[in-house]
Amino acid sequence: MSSGWELIALVLALAYLLLAAHQRQWCWLAAAISCSIYAVIFWQARLYMESVLQVIYIAMAGYGWWQWHQANISEEQPELRFSWRWHLLQWAWLVPLAVSIALSLQHFTDADAVWLDTFTTVFSLLATWLIAQKAFETWWYWLVIDSVYVYLYWSKGFVATALLFVLYVVLVVYAMYRWKSDQQAELVTNH
C-alpha cells in the first residue's frame, strides 16, 4: 500500500505533466513540491540516484519557471530545435557518465536497482533540460524513460507511483499531440 505522502507527490506530479502539456508555467511549482516529497521517499527506499534526481529536479523547476517566465516562451510553440547530431553528442558523454556512476554506486553503496536507477536519472536530467527549453524532443525521451520507470517503481513496491508512470506514458503521447496542435494553430494564425 502506498503512503499518504506518496499519493500527495503523485497528485502533484500528475498536475505537473498536465500543466506542462498545456504549457502552463505553474507546472514548475507542482513539480518542485512533488519532487521534495519524492526525494525523501526514494532516499528511504535506497534509490539514491532517484533521490538525487528529485533534488536536481527541484533546482530545474526553478530554472524552468524562470526560463518560461523570463523569455515569455509560453506564447511560443515548440519546435524541433536540436539536431540528431546534437542528441548523439549528448549520448556520447551521458552513457559513459551513467556507467561510471552506476559502477561507483554498485561498489561503494548499498543502492538498489543501480543500473536502471542511474540511466533513468541521467537521461531524465537531459529530458528535463529539454522541456525547460520547450523543445519538442523532450517528449520522445520521456516516452522511453517513463516506460522504464513503470517497471522500476513497480519492482520496488511503489505501486501508486508505477501506476502514475503508466498514466504518464499516456499523457506524454497527449502532450506530443497538444504541442503539435498548438504549433499548427500558431502557424495558421501567423499566416
Tab-separated table of C-alpha atoms in Angstrom:
chain	number	residue	atom	x	y	z
A	1	MET	CA	0.000	0.000	0.000
A	2	SER	CA	1.248	3.433	-0.869
A	3	SER	CA	1.826	6.038	1.805
A	4	GLY	CA	-0.154	9.252	2.078
A	5	TRP	CA	2.981	11.208	1.160
A	6	GLU	CA	3.485	9.142	-1.973
A	7	LEU	CA	-0.099	9.833	-3.006
A	8	ILE	CA	0.325	13.597	-2.461
A	9	ALA	CA	3.537	13.547	-4.501
A	10	LEU	CA	1.724	11.525	-7.167
A	11	VAL	CA	-1.128	14.035	-7.488
A	12	LEU	CA	1.315	16.932	-7.756
A	13	ALA	CA	3.425	15.044	-10.301
A	14	LEU	CA	0.317	14.430	-12.365
A	15	ALA	CA	-0.577	18.127	-12.114
A	16	TYR	CA	2.930	18.952	-13.337
A	17	LEU	CA	2.582	16.887	-16.501
A	18	LEU	CA	-0.925	18.114	-17.293
A	19	LEU	CA	0.142	21.721	-16.833
A	20	ALA	CA	3.293	21.136	-18.918
A	21	ALA	CA	1.199	19.557	-21.685
A	22	HIS	CA	-0.785	22.798	-21.776
A	23	GLN	CA	2.413	24.862	-21.486
A	24	ARG	CA	1.416	26.497	-18.184
A	25	GLN	CA	4.165	27.934	-16.039
A	26	TRP	CA	2.570	26.628	-12.805
A	27	CYS	CA	3.747	23.155	-13.805
A	28	TRP	CA	7.116	24.036	-12.264
A	29	LEU	CA	5.679	24.761	-8.795
A	30	ALA	CA	3.774	21.463	-8.773
A	31	ALA	CA	6.988	19.721	-9.840
A	32	ALA	CA	9.073	21.313	-7.076
A	33	ILE	CA	6.695	20.268	-4.303
A	34	SER	CA	6.207	16.763	-5.689
A	35	CYS	CA	9.962	16.282	-6.063
A	36	SER	CA	10.588	17.421	-2.497
A	37	ILE	CA	8.341	14.647	-1.223
A	38	TYR	CA	9.723	12.021	-3.598
A	39	ALA	CA	13.328	12.886	-2.656
A	40	VAL	CA	12.675	11.740	0.898
A	41	ILE	CA	10.653	8.675	-0.109
A	42	PHE	CA	13.260	7.432	-2.573
A	43	TRP	CA	16.156	8.004	-0.175
A	44	GLN	CA	14.387	5.851	2.392
A	45	ALA	CA	13.981	3.133	-0.279
A	46	ARG	CA	17.730	3.249	-1.075
A	47	LEU	CA	17.091	4.539	-4.597
A	48	TYR	CA	19.807	7.119	-4.104
A	49	MET	CA	20.084	8.284	-7.696
A	50	GLU	CA	16.315	8.771	-7.841
A	51	SER	CA	16.528	10.801	-4.652
A	52	VAL	CA	19.366	12.930	-6.018
A	53	LEU	CA	17.403	13.311	-9.239
A	54	GLN	CA	14.460	14.715	-7.289
A	55	VAL	CA	16.709	17.310	-5.631
A	56	ILE	CA	18.083	18.308	-9.033
A	57	TYR	CA	14.508	18.454	-10.349
A	58	ILE	CA	13.707	20.992	-7.646
A	59	ALA	CA	16.516	23.195	-8.958
A	60	MET	CA	15.397	22.521	-12.542
A	61	ALA	CA	11.862	23.535	-11.584
A	62	GLY	CA	13.252	26.894	-10.509
A	63	TYR	CA	15.160	27.151	-13.773
A	64	GLY	CA	12.106	26.101	-15.807
A	65	TRP	CA	9.916	28.644	-14.030
A	66	TRP	CA	12.489	31.373	-14.684
A	67	GLN	CA	13.094	30.277	-18.299
A	68	TRP	CA	9.401	30.184	-19.214
A	69	HIS	CA	8.717	33.458	-17.422
A	70	GLN	CA	11.863	35.342	-18.460
A	71	ALA	CA	11.677	34.582	-22.146
A	72	ASN	CA	7.877	34.709	-22.212
A	73	ILE	CA	8.126	31.366	-24.021
A	74	SER	CA	4.595	30.403	-23.041
A	75	GLU	CA	3.429	32.364	-26.090
A	76	GLU	CA	5.711	30.462	-28.462
A	77	GLN	CA	5.078	26.992	-29.795
A	78	PRO	CA	7.502	24.077	-29.509
A	79	GLU	CA	9.617	23.080	-32.464
A	80	LEU	CA	12.427	20.628	-33.134
A	81	ARG	CA	15.411	22.725	-32.139
A	82	PHE	CA	18.162	20.181	-31.727
A	83	SER	CA	19.615	18.027	-34.494
A	84	TRP	CA	20.151	14.275	-34.335
A	85	ARG	CA	23.872	15.033	-34.217
A	86	TRP	CA	23.341	17.144	-31.102
A	87	HIS	CA	21.466	14.263	-29.428
A	88	LEU	CA	24.187	11.775	-30.378
A	89	LEU	CA	26.801	14.077	-28.861
A	90	GLN	CA	24.802	14.170	-25.629
A	91	TRP	CA	24.605	10.379	-25.591
A	92	ALA	CA	28.366	10.177	-26.234
A	93	TRP	CA	29.096	11.696	-22.829
A	94	LEU	CA	25.946	10.741	-20.888
A	95	VAL	CA	26.280	6.983	-21.403
A	96	PRO	CA	29.875	6.822	-20.055
A	97	LEU	CA	28.851	9.131	-17.211
A	98	ALA	CA	25.943	6.841	-16.306
A	99	VAL	CA	28.154	3.740	-16.465
A	100	SER	CA	30.716	5.404	-14.172
A	101	ILE	CA	28.069	6.445	-11.666
A	102	ALA	CA	26.419	3.010	-11.709
A	103	LEU	CA	29.725	1.232	-11.146
A	104	SER	CA	30.552	3.601	-8.288
A	105	LEU	CA	27.166	3.085	-6.666
A	106	GLN	CA	27.452	-0.666	-7.081
A	107	HIS	CA	30.880	-0.715	-5.482
A	108	PHE	CA	30.568	1.909	-2.730
A	109	THR	CA	26.913	1.881	-1.623
A	110	ASP	CA	24.026	-0.394	-0.807
A	111	ALA	CA	21.969	1.167	-3.615
A	112	ASP	CA	19.313	-0.972	-5.223
A	113	ALA	CA	18.479	-1.262	-8.954
A	114	VAL	CA	21.694	0.610	-9.699
A	115	TRP	CA	21.702	0.419	-13.497
A	116	LEU	CA	18.072	1.357	-14.108
A	117	ASP	CA	18.213	3.962	-11.361
A	118	THR	CA	21.311	5.602	-12.832
A	119	PHE	CA	20.400	5.564	-16.519
A	120	THR	CA	16.876	6.851	-15.921
A	121	THR	CA	18.312	9.571	-13.696
A	122	VAL	CA	20.943	10.736	-16.152
A	123	PHE	CA	18.602	10.817	-19.126
A	124	SER	CA	15.790	12.367	-17.091
A	125	LEU	CA	18.067	15.331	-16.474
A	126	LEU	CA	18.568	15.768	-20.204
A	127	ALA	CA	14.821	15.463	-20.828
A	128	THR	CA	14.065	17.983	-18.070
A	129	TRP	CA	16.525	20.471	-19.529
A	130	LEU	CA	14.869	19.978	-22.939
A	131	ILE	CA	11.412	20.670	-21.528
A	132	ALA	CA	12.695	23.843	-19.873
A	133	GLN	CA	13.796	24.868	-23.376
A	134	LYS	CA	10.345	23.873	-24.665
A	135	ALA	CA	11.999	21.527	-27.139
A	136	PHE	CA	9.551	19.014	-28.569
A	137	GLU	CA	12.134	16.196	-28.473
A	138	THR	CA	11.735	16.037	-24.700
A	139	TRP	CA	8.573	14.013	-25.176
A	140	TRP	CA	10.412	11.225	-27.064
A	141	TYR	CA	12.836	10.899	-24.166
A	142	TRP	CA	10.012	10.851	-21.630
A	143	LEU	CA	8.150	8.168	-23.550
A	144	VAL	CA	11.088	5.780	-23.094
A	145	ILE	CA	12.141	6.919	-19.609
A	146	ASP	CA	8.628	6.779	-18.152
A	147	SER	CA	8.118	3.292	-19.565
A	148	VAL	CA	11.260	2.105	-17.751
A	149	TYR	CA	10.125	3.856	-14.579
A	150	VAL	CA	6.900	1.810	-14.584
A	151	TYR	CA	8.970	-1.340	-14.143
A	152	LEU	CA	11.436	0.189	-11.671
A	153	TYR	CA	8.807	1.603	-9.318
A	154	TRP	CA	6.585	-1.477	-9.544
A	155	SER	CA	9.517	-3.722	-8.687
A	156	LYS	CA	10.321	-1.546	-5.636
A	157	GLY	CA	6.736	-1.678	-4.354
A	158	PHE	CA	5.770	1.888	-5.236
A	159	VAL	CA	2.549	0.717	-6.837
A	160	ALA	CA	0.830	4.117	-6.938
A	161	THR	CA	3.901	5.731	-8.471
A	162	ALA	CA	4.235	2.920	-11.022
A	163	LEU	CA	0.601	3.456	-11.992
A	164	LEU	CA	1.294	7.198	-12.221
A	165	PHE	CA	4.028	6.435	-14.730
A	166	VAL	CA	1.656	4.271	-16.766
A	167	LEU	CA	-0.580	7.333	-16.909
A	168	TYR	CA	2.485	9.467	-17.690
A	169	VAL	CA	3.181	7.359	-20.780
A	170	VAL	CA	-0.354	8.078	-21.978
A	171	LEU	CA	-0.052	11.767	-21.067
A	172	VAL	CA	3.272	12.063	-22.884
A	173	VAL	CA	1.512	10.975	-26.061
A	174	TYR	CA	-1.208	13.549	-25.279
A	175	ALA	CA	1.424	16.256	-24.675
A	176	MET	CA	3.042	15.452	-28.028
A	177	TYR	CA	-0.334	15.851	-29.710
A	178	ARG	CA	-1.073	19.069	-27.778
A	179	TRP	CA	2.247	20.707	-28.570
A	180	LYS	CA	1.978	19.811	-32.271
A	181	SER	CA	-1.624	21.068	-32.405
A	182	ASP	CA	-0.635	24.320	-30.708
A	183	GLN	CA	2.232	24.740	-33.162
A	184	GLN	CA	-0.051	24.184	-36.154
A	185	ALA	CA	-2.642	26.609	-34.784
A	186	GLU	CA	0.086	29.220	-34.330
A	187	LEU	CA	1.237	28.738	-37.922
A	188	VAL	CA	-2.319	29.224	-39.190
A	189	THR	CA	-2.766	32.341	-37.019
A	190	ASN	CA	0.511	33.886	-38.227
A	191	HIS	CA	-0.218	33.335	-41.920
